[in-house]
PDB file of C-alpha atoms in Angstrom:
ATOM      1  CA  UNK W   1      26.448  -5.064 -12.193  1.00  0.00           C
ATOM      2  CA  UNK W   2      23.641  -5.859  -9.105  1.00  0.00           C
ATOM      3  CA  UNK W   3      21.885  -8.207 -10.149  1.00  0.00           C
ATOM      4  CA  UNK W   4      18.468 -10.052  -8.086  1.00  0.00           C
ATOM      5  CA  UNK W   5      17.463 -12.972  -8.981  1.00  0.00           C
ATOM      6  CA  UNK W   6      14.271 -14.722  -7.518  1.00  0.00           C
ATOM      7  CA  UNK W   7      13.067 -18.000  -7.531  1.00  0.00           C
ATOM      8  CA  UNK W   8      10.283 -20.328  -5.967  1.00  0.00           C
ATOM      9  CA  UNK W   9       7.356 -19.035  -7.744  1.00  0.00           C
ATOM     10  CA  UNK W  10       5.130 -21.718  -9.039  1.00  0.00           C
ATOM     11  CA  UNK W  11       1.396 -23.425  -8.599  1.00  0.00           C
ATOM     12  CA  UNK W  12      -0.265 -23.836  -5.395  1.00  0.00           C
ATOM     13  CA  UNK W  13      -3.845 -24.611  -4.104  1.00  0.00           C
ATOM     14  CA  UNK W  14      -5.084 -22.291  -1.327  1.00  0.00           C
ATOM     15  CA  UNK W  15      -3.840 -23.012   2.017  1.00  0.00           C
ATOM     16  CA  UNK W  16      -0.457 -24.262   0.747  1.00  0.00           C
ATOM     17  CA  UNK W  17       2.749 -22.925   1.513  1.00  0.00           C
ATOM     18  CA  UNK W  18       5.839 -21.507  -1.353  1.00  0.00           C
ATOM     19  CA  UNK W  19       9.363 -19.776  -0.287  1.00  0.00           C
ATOM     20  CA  UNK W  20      10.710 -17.579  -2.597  1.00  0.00           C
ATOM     21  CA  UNK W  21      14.684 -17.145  -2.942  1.00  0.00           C
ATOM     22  CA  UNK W  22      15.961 -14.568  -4.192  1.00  0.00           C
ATOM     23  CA  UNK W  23      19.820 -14.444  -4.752  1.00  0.00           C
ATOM     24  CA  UNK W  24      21.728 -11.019  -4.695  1.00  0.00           C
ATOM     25  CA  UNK W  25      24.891  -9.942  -6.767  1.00  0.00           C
ATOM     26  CA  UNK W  26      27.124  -7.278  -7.911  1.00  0.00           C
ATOM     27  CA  UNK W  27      26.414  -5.720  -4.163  1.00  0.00           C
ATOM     28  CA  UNK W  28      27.375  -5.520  -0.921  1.00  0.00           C
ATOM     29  CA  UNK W  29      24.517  -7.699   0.385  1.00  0.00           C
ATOM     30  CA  UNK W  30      24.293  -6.631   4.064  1.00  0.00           C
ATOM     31  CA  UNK W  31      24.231  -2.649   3.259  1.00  0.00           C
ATOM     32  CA  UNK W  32      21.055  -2.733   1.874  1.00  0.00           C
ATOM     33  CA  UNK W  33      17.348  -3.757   3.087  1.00  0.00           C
ATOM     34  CA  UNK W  34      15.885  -6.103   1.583  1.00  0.00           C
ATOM     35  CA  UNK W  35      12.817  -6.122   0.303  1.00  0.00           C
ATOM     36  CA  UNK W  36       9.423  -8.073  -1.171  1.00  0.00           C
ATOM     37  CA  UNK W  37       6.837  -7.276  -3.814  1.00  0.00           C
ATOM     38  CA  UNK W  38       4.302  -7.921  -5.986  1.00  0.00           C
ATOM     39  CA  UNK W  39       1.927  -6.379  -8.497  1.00  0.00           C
ATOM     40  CA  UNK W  40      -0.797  -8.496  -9.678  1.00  0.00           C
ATOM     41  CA  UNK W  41      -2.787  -7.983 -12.967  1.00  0.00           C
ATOM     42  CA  UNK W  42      -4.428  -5.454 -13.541  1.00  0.00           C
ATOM     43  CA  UNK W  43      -3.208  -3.716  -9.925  1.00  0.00           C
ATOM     44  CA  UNK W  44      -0.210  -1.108  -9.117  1.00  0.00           C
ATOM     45  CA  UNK W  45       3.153  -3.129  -7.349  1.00  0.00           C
ATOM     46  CA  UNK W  46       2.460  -3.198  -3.745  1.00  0.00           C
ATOM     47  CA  UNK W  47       4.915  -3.942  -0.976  1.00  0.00           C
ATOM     48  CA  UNK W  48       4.917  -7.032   1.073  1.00  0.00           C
ATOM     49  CA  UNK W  49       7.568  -7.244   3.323  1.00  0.00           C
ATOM     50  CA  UNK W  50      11.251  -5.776   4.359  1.00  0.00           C
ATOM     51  CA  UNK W  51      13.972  -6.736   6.522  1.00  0.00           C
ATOM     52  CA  UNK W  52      16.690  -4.577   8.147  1.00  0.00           C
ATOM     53  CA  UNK W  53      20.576  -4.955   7.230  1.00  0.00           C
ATOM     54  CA  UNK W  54      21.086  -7.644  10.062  1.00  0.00           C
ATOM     55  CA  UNK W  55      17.916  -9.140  10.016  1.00  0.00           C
ATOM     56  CA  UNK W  56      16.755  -7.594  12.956  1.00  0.00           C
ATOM     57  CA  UNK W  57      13.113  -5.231  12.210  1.00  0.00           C
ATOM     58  CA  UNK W  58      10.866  -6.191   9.788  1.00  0.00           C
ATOM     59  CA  UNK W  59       7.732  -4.673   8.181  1.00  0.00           C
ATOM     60  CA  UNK W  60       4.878  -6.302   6.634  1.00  0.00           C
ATOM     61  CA  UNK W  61       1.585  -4.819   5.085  1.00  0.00           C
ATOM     62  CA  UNK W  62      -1.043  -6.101   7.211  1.00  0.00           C
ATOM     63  CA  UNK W  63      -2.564  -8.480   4.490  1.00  0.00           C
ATOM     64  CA  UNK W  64       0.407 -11.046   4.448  1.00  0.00           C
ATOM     65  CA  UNK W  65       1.285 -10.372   8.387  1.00  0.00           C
ATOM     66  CA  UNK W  66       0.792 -13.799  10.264  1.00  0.00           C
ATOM     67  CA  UNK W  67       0.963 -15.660   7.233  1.00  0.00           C
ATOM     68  CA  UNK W  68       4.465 -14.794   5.824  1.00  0.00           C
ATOM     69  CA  UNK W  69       7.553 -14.495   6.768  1.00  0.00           C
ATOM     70  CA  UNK W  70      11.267 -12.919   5.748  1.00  0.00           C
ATOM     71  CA  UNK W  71      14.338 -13.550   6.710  1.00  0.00           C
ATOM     72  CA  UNK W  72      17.875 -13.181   5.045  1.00  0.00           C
ATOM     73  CA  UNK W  73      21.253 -15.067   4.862  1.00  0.00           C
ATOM     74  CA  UNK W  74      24.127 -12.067   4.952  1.00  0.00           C
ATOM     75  CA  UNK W  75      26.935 -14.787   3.752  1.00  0.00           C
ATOM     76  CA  UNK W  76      24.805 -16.676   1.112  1.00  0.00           C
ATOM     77  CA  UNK W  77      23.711 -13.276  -0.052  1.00  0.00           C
ATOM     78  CA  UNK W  78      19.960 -14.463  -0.250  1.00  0.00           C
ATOM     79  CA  UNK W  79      16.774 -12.563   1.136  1.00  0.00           C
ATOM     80  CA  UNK W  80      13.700 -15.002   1.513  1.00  0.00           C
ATOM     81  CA  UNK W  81      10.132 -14.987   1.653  1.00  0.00           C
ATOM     82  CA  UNK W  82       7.941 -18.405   2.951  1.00  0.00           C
ATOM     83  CA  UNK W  83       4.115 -17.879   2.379  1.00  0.00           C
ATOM     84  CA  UNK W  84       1.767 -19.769   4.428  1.00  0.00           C
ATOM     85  CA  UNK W  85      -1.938 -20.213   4.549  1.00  0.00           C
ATOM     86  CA  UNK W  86      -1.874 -19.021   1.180  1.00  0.00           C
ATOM     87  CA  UNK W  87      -5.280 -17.277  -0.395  1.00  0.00           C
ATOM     88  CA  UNK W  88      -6.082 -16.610  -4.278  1.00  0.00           C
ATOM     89  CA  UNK W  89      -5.490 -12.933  -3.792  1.00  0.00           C
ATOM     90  CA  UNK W  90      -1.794 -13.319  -3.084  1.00  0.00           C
ATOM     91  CA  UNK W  91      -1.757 -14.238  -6.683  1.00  0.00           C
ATOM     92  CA  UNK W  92       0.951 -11.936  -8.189  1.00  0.00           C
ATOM     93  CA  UNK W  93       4.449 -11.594  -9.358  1.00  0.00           C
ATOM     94  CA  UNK W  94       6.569 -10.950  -6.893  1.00  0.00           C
ATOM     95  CA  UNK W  95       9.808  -8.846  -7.171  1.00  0.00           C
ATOM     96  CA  UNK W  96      12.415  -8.978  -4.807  1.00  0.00           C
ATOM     97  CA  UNK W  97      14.235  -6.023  -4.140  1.00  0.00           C
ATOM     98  CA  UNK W  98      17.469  -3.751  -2.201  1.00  0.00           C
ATOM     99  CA  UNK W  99      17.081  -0.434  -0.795  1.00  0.00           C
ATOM    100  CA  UNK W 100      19.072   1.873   0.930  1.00  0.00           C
ATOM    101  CA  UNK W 101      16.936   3.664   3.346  1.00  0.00           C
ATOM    102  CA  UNK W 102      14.705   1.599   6.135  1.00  0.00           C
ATOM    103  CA  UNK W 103      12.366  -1.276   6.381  1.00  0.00           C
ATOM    104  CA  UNK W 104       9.565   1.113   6.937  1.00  0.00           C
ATOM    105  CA  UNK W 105      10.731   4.074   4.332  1.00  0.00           C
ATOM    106  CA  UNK W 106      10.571   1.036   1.784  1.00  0.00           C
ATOM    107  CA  UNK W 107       6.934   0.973   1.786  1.00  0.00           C
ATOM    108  CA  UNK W 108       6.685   4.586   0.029  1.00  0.00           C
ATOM    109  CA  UNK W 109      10.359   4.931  -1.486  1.00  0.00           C
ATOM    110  CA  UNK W 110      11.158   3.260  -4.344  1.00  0.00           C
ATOM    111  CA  UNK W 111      14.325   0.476  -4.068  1.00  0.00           C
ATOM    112  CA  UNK W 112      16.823   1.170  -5.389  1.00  0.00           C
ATOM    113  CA  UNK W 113      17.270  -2.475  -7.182  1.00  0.00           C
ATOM    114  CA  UNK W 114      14.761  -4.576  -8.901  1.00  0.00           C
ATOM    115  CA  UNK W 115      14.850  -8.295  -9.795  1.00  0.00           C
ATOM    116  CA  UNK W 116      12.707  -9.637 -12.570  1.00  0.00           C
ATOM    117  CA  UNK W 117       9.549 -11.512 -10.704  1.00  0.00           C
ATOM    118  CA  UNK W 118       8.826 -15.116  -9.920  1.00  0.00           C
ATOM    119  CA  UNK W 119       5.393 -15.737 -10.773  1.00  0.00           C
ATOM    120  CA  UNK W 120       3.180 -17.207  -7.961  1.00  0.00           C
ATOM    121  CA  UNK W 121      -0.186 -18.148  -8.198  1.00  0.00           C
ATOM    122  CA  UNK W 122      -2.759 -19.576  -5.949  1.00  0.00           C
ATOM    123  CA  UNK W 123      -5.948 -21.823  -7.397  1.00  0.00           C
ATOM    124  CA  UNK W 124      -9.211 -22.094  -5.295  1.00  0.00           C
TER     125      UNK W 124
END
């Protein structure tokens, strides 16, 4: 059973920083690309970020790029997303999640794995 479990989420003022964990099982962790989302209320899910099998080419959508950052640990099974600068509009839940196809196919095709959302908002 795959199972992706985030963690991190929490409270921040604008202009702080959070890193999101998000620990994979049940899979063969370096097959798949990793991914981030979130969906905040009242708004579709929208992709954030991926990261190739070894951690090589990443995508970001351009409101995040400069300001966060993924990165992965193949052994510890563990994909992970630290949020800088952050603004009131990256208020969301975020989902972590695996996909087999590429970092930039994962912006369109669904993942094939979801975890259940850490919960991050930002106060002004």
């Amino acid at each position: 059973q795959v199972q992706l479990v985030e963690s991190g989420g929490g409270l921040v003022q604008a202009g702080g920083s959070l890193r999101l964990s998000c620990a994979a099982s049940g899979l063969t962790f370096s097959d798949y690309v990793m991914g981030w989302f979130r969906q905040a209320p009242g708004k579709e899910r929208e992709f954030v970020a991926s990261i190739s099998r070894a951690g090589v080419n990443l995508s970001y959508t351009d409101s995040v790029k400069g300001r966060f950052t993924i990165s992965r640990d193949n052994p510890k099974n563990t994909v992970y997303l630290q949020m800088g600068s952050l603004l009131p509009e990256d208020t969301a839940v975020y989902y972590c999640a695996a996909s087999d196809t590429t970092t930039q196919s994962m912006r369109v095709i669904p993942p094939i794995y979801w975890g259940q959302g850490t919960q991050v908002t930002v106060s002004s």
